[in-house]
Amino acid sequence: MTSAVFIEFYRRTVRQLDAMLDGWFLGLFARLVFLAVLVPYYLNSALTKFDGPFSIADSAYYQIALPAVDAAGGDVSAVSFFPWGLMVFLGSYGEIIFPLLLVAGLFTRIASLGMIGFIIVQSLTDILVHNVDATTIGALFDRFPDSVILDQRLLWIFPLAYLAVKGAGLFSLDKLLCTVWTRRYSTHEKSGRLSPTA
């Protein structure tokens, strides 16, 4: 009898907690974790890639497109725009824009996918271009959880994957825009179409 009471108490408590946190907590928490752990890292890294707001520095080419710079004899102006210059442009601006969108909860799913792609490209660049050592790369399913690339960056991707699937939640600009959209068009759309979700 006691175990049945305990199990029912546990189930009721879990259901209440789930209802209380549903729709806002995990999206907000994932964004706060991203803000606390990764935003300072990425914004500081992005600042090394610019000479001004709209001027990409030569250092961005050395960080992102080192093989192309080497092939051009160190002359950044001789590096072709496609694909190298485009990669440098997208990588440099993406490193600023995606984190800011994620923190604000604006276009969260797209920004999360963009940031996941950025982390994958960053990791491949470290491995293939900068030739980091095996310890830095690490290995999955081993007893050492501290490698920079496979361990840490997989953990970086997890909150982004949650945001890409579930969205930013209640406390976000996405939710605000969805609310405005729904109110604005609810009088015009009575046909049962689904409204966008945050």
Short mmCIF file of C-alpha atoms in Angstrom, two decimals:
data_model
loop_
_atom_site.label_atom_id
_atom_site.label_comp_id
_atom_site.label_asym_id
_atom_site.label_seq_id
_atom_site.Cartn_x
_atom_site.Cartn_y
_atom_site.Cartn_z
CA MET A 1 0.00 0.00 0.00
CA THR A 2 2.79 2.40 0.89
CA SER A 3 4.61 1.81 -2.39
CA ALA A 4 1.40 2.43 -4.37
CA VAL A 5 0.88 5.74 -2.56
CA PHE A 6 4.47 6.74 -3.19
CA ILE A 7 4.25 5.84 -6.89
CA GLU A 8 1.03 7.82 -7.29
CA PHE A 9 2.56 10.81 -5.46
CA TYR A 10 5.61 10.60 -7.72
CA ARG A 11 3.50 10.41 -10.89
CA ARG A 12 1.31 13.33 -9.83
CA THR A 13 4.35 15.44 -8.93
CA VAL A 14 6.07 14.70 -12.24
CA ARG A 15 2.90 15.54 -14.20
CA GLN A 16 2.49 18.85 -12.34
CA LEU A 17 6.14 19.75 -12.84
CA ASP A 18 5.93 18.86 -16.52
CA ALA A 19 2.82 21.01 -16.96
CA MET A 20 4.42 23.89 -15.06
CA LEU A 21 7.63 23.91 -17.14
CA ASP A 22 6.19 22.90 -20.51
CA GLY A 23 6.63 25.39 -23.33
CA TRP A 24 9.08 27.77 -21.71
CA PHE A 25 11.73 26.30 -19.41
CA LEU A 26 13.93 24.12 -21.66
CA GLY A 27 14.00 26.62 -24.54
CA LEU A 28 14.93 29.45 -22.18
CA PHE A 29 17.46 27.31 -20.31
CA ALA A 30 19.14 26.13 -23.54
CA ARG A 31 19.50 29.76 -24.66
CA LEU A 32 20.88 30.84 -21.26
CA VAL A 33 23.44 28.00 -21.35
CA PHE A 34 24.44 29.06 -24.85
CA LEU A 35 24.70 32.69 -23.69
CA ALA A 36 26.79 31.85 -20.62
CA VAL A 37 29.16 29.34 -22.22
CA LEU A 38 29.49 30.06 -25.94
CA VAL A 39 28.42 33.61 -26.79
CA PRO A 40 31.51 35.28 -25.24
CA TYR A 41 33.75 32.73 -27.00
CA TYR A 42 32.17 33.26 -30.42
CA LEU A 43 31.87 37.04 -30.21
CA ASN A 44 35.51 37.40 -29.15
CA SER A 45 36.54 35.07 -31.96
CA ALA A 46 34.44 37.06 -34.45
CA LEU A 47 36.09 40.33 -33.40
CA THR A 48 39.44 38.96 -34.60
CA LYS A 49 37.97 38.61 -38.10
CA PHE A 50 37.00 42.26 -38.67
CA ASP A 51 38.83 45.56 -39.16
CA GLY A 52 35.50 47.39 -38.89
CA PRO A 53 31.78 46.60 -39.02
CA PHE A 54 31.82 45.91 -42.76
CA SER A 55 35.50 45.14 -43.36
CA ILE A 56 36.73 41.57 -43.02
CA ALA A 57 40.32 41.41 -41.81
CA ASP A 58 43.10 39.40 -43.42
CA SER A 59 43.24 37.34 -40.23
CA ALA A 60 39.81 35.86 -41.10
CA TYR A 61 41.33 34.33 -44.24
CA TYR A 62 44.19 32.84 -42.23
CA GLN A 63 41.74 31.35 -39.72
CA ILE A 64 39.18 30.00 -42.20
CA ALA A 65 40.88 29.63 -45.59
CA LEU A 66 44.53 28.97 -44.81
CA PRO A 67 45.10 26.56 -47.75
CA ALA A 68 43.86 29.20 -50.20
CA VAL A 69 46.06 31.88 -48.61
CA ASP A 70 49.08 29.59 -48.81
CA ALA A 71 48.28 28.79 -52.45
CA ALA A 72 48.12 32.53 -53.17
CA GLY A 73 51.58 33.04 -51.66
CA GLY A 74 50.19 34.79 -48.57
CA ASP A 75 48.40 37.44 -50.64
CA VAL A 76 44.85 37.53 -49.29
CA SER A 77 43.67 39.76 -52.14
CA ALA A 78 44.60 36.98 -54.60
CA VAL A 79 42.28 34.45 -52.92
CA SER A 80 39.27 33.72 -55.13
CA PHE A 81 35.86 34.73 -53.83
CA PHE A 82 34.30 31.40 -54.70
CA PRO A 83 34.51 29.25 -52.68
CA TRP A 84 37.09 30.66 -50.24
CA GLY A 85 36.04 34.28 -50.00
CA LEU A 86 32.40 33.25 -49.66
CA MET A 87 33.32 30.86 -46.86
CA VAL A 88 35.22 33.60 -45.06
CA PHE A 89 32.33 36.06 -45.51
CA LEU A 90 29.65 33.64 -44.29
CA GLY A 91 31.80 32.30 -41.47
CA SER A 92 32.79 35.75 -40.20
CA TYR A 93 29.28 37.20 -40.18
CA GLY A 94 27.67 33.94 -39.09
CA GLU A 95 29.85 33.88 -36.00
CA ILE A 96 28.20 37.16 -34.93
CA ILE A 97 24.66 36.88 -36.30
CA PHE A 98 23.74 33.33 -35.26
CA PRO A 99 24.64 33.75 -31.55
CA LEU A 100 22.75 37.05 -31.32
CA LEU A 101 19.66 35.55 -32.96
CA LEU A 102 19.79 32.58 -30.59
CA VAL A 103 20.03 34.72 -27.47
CA ALA A 104 17.10 36.86 -28.62
CA GLY A 105 15.11 33.81 -29.62
CA LEU A 106 14.58 35.17 -33.13
CA PHE A 107 14.44 32.73 -36.06
CA THR A 108 15.68 30.25 -33.47
CA ARG A 109 15.32 27.05 -35.46
CA ILE A 110 17.18 28.46 -38.47
CA ALA A 111 19.86 30.07 -36.27
CA SER A 112 20.32 26.79 -34.36
CA LEU A 113 20.80 24.81 -37.55
CA GLY A 114 23.20 27.48 -38.80
CA MET A 115 25.18 27.35 -35.56
CA ILE A 116 25.32 23.53 -35.65
CA GLY A 117 26.66 23.76 -39.19
CA PHE A 118 29.14 26.40 -38.06
CA ILE A 119 30.44 24.18 -35.24
CA ILE A 120 30.82 21.22 -37.63
CA VAL A 121 32.74 23.34 -40.17
CA GLN A 122 34.83 24.86 -37.36
CA SER A 123 35.73 21.37 -36.14
CA LEU A 124 36.60 20.13 -39.62
CA THR A 125 38.74 23.25 -40.18
CA ASP A 126 40.61 22.57 -36.94
CA ILE A 127 41.22 18.96 -37.98
CA LEU A 128 41.92 19.31 -41.71
CA VAL A 129 43.41 22.81 -41.99
CA HIS A 130 45.04 23.51 -38.64
CA ASN A 131 46.05 19.86 -38.13
CA VAL A 132 45.24 19.65 -34.42
CA ASP A 133 46.62 16.60 -32.62
CA ALA A 134 44.74 13.42 -31.70
CA THR A 135 44.37 14.49 -28.07
CA THR A 136 42.58 17.67 -29.13
CA ILE A 137 40.30 15.70 -31.45
CA GLY A 138 39.61 13.03 -28.82
CA ALA A 139 37.38 10.00 -29.16
CA LEU A 140 33.79 9.21 -28.33
CA PHE A 141 32.85 6.42 -25.92
CA ASP A 142 36.19 6.51 -24.14
CA ARG A 143 36.78 7.30 -20.47
CA PHE A 144 38.14 10.81 -21.10
CA PRO A 145 35.37 13.43 -21.47
CA ASP A 146 37.61 16.45 -22.01
CA SER A 147 38.70 16.49 -25.65
CA VAL A 148 38.14 19.87 -27.29
CA ILE A 149 36.51 18.67 -30.49
CA LEU A 150 34.55 15.44 -30.17
CA ASP A 151 33.57 15.76 -26.49
CA GLN A 152 33.13 19.48 -25.92
CA ARG A 153 31.65 20.37 -29.27
CA LEU A 154 29.17 17.51 -29.15
CA LEU A 155 27.96 18.98 -25.86
CA TRP A 156 27.80 22.42 -27.50
CA ILE A 157 25.55 20.99 -30.20
CA PHE A 158 23.05 19.42 -27.78
CA PRO A 159 21.23 22.60 -26.65
CA LEU A 160 21.29 23.81 -30.25
CA ALA A 161 19.69 20.55 -31.40
CA TYR A 162 16.96 21.02 -28.79
CA LEU A 163 16.33 24.58 -30.02
CA ALA A 164 16.31 23.45 -33.65
CA VAL A 165 13.64 20.83 -32.90
CA LYS A 166 11.52 22.55 -30.24
CA GLY A 167 12.15 26.26 -30.77
CA ALA A 168 12.92 28.99 -28.25
CA GLY A 169 9.68 28.70 -26.31
CA LEU A 170 7.44 31.24 -24.63
CA PHE A 171 10.03 33.88 -23.69
CA SER A 172 11.38 34.70 -27.13
CA LEU A 173 10.95 37.06 -30.04
CA ASP A 174 9.77 34.08 -32.09
CA LYS A 175 6.79 33.65 -29.75
CA LEU A 176 6.06 37.36 -29.86
CA LEU A 177 6.09 37.38 -33.65
CA CYS A 178 3.91 34.26 -33.78
CA THR A 179 1.40 35.86 -31.42
CA VAL A 180 1.26 39.02 -33.53
CA TRP A 181 0.96 36.94 -36.72
CA THR A 182 -1.84 34.81 -35.27
CA ARG A 183 -3.83 37.80 -34.00
CA ARG A 184 -3.38 39.73 -37.22
CA TYR A 185 -4.48 36.95 -39.53
CA SER A 186 -6.97 35.07 -37.33
CA THR A 187 -9.84 37.15 -38.65
CA HIS A 188 -8.80 36.45 -42.25
CA GLU A 189 -8.05 32.73 -41.91
CA LYS A 190 -10.97 30.72 -40.66
CA SER A 191 -10.18 27.72 -42.84
CA GLY A 192 -8.27 25.80 -40.14
CA ARG A 193 -4.72 26.44 -41.35
CA LEU A 194 -2.06 25.93 -38.72
CA SER A 195 -0.49 29.09 -37.38
CA PRO A 196 3.29 29.19 -36.96
CA THR A 197 4.72 27.99 -33.66
CA ALA A 198 7.65 29.31 -31.65
#
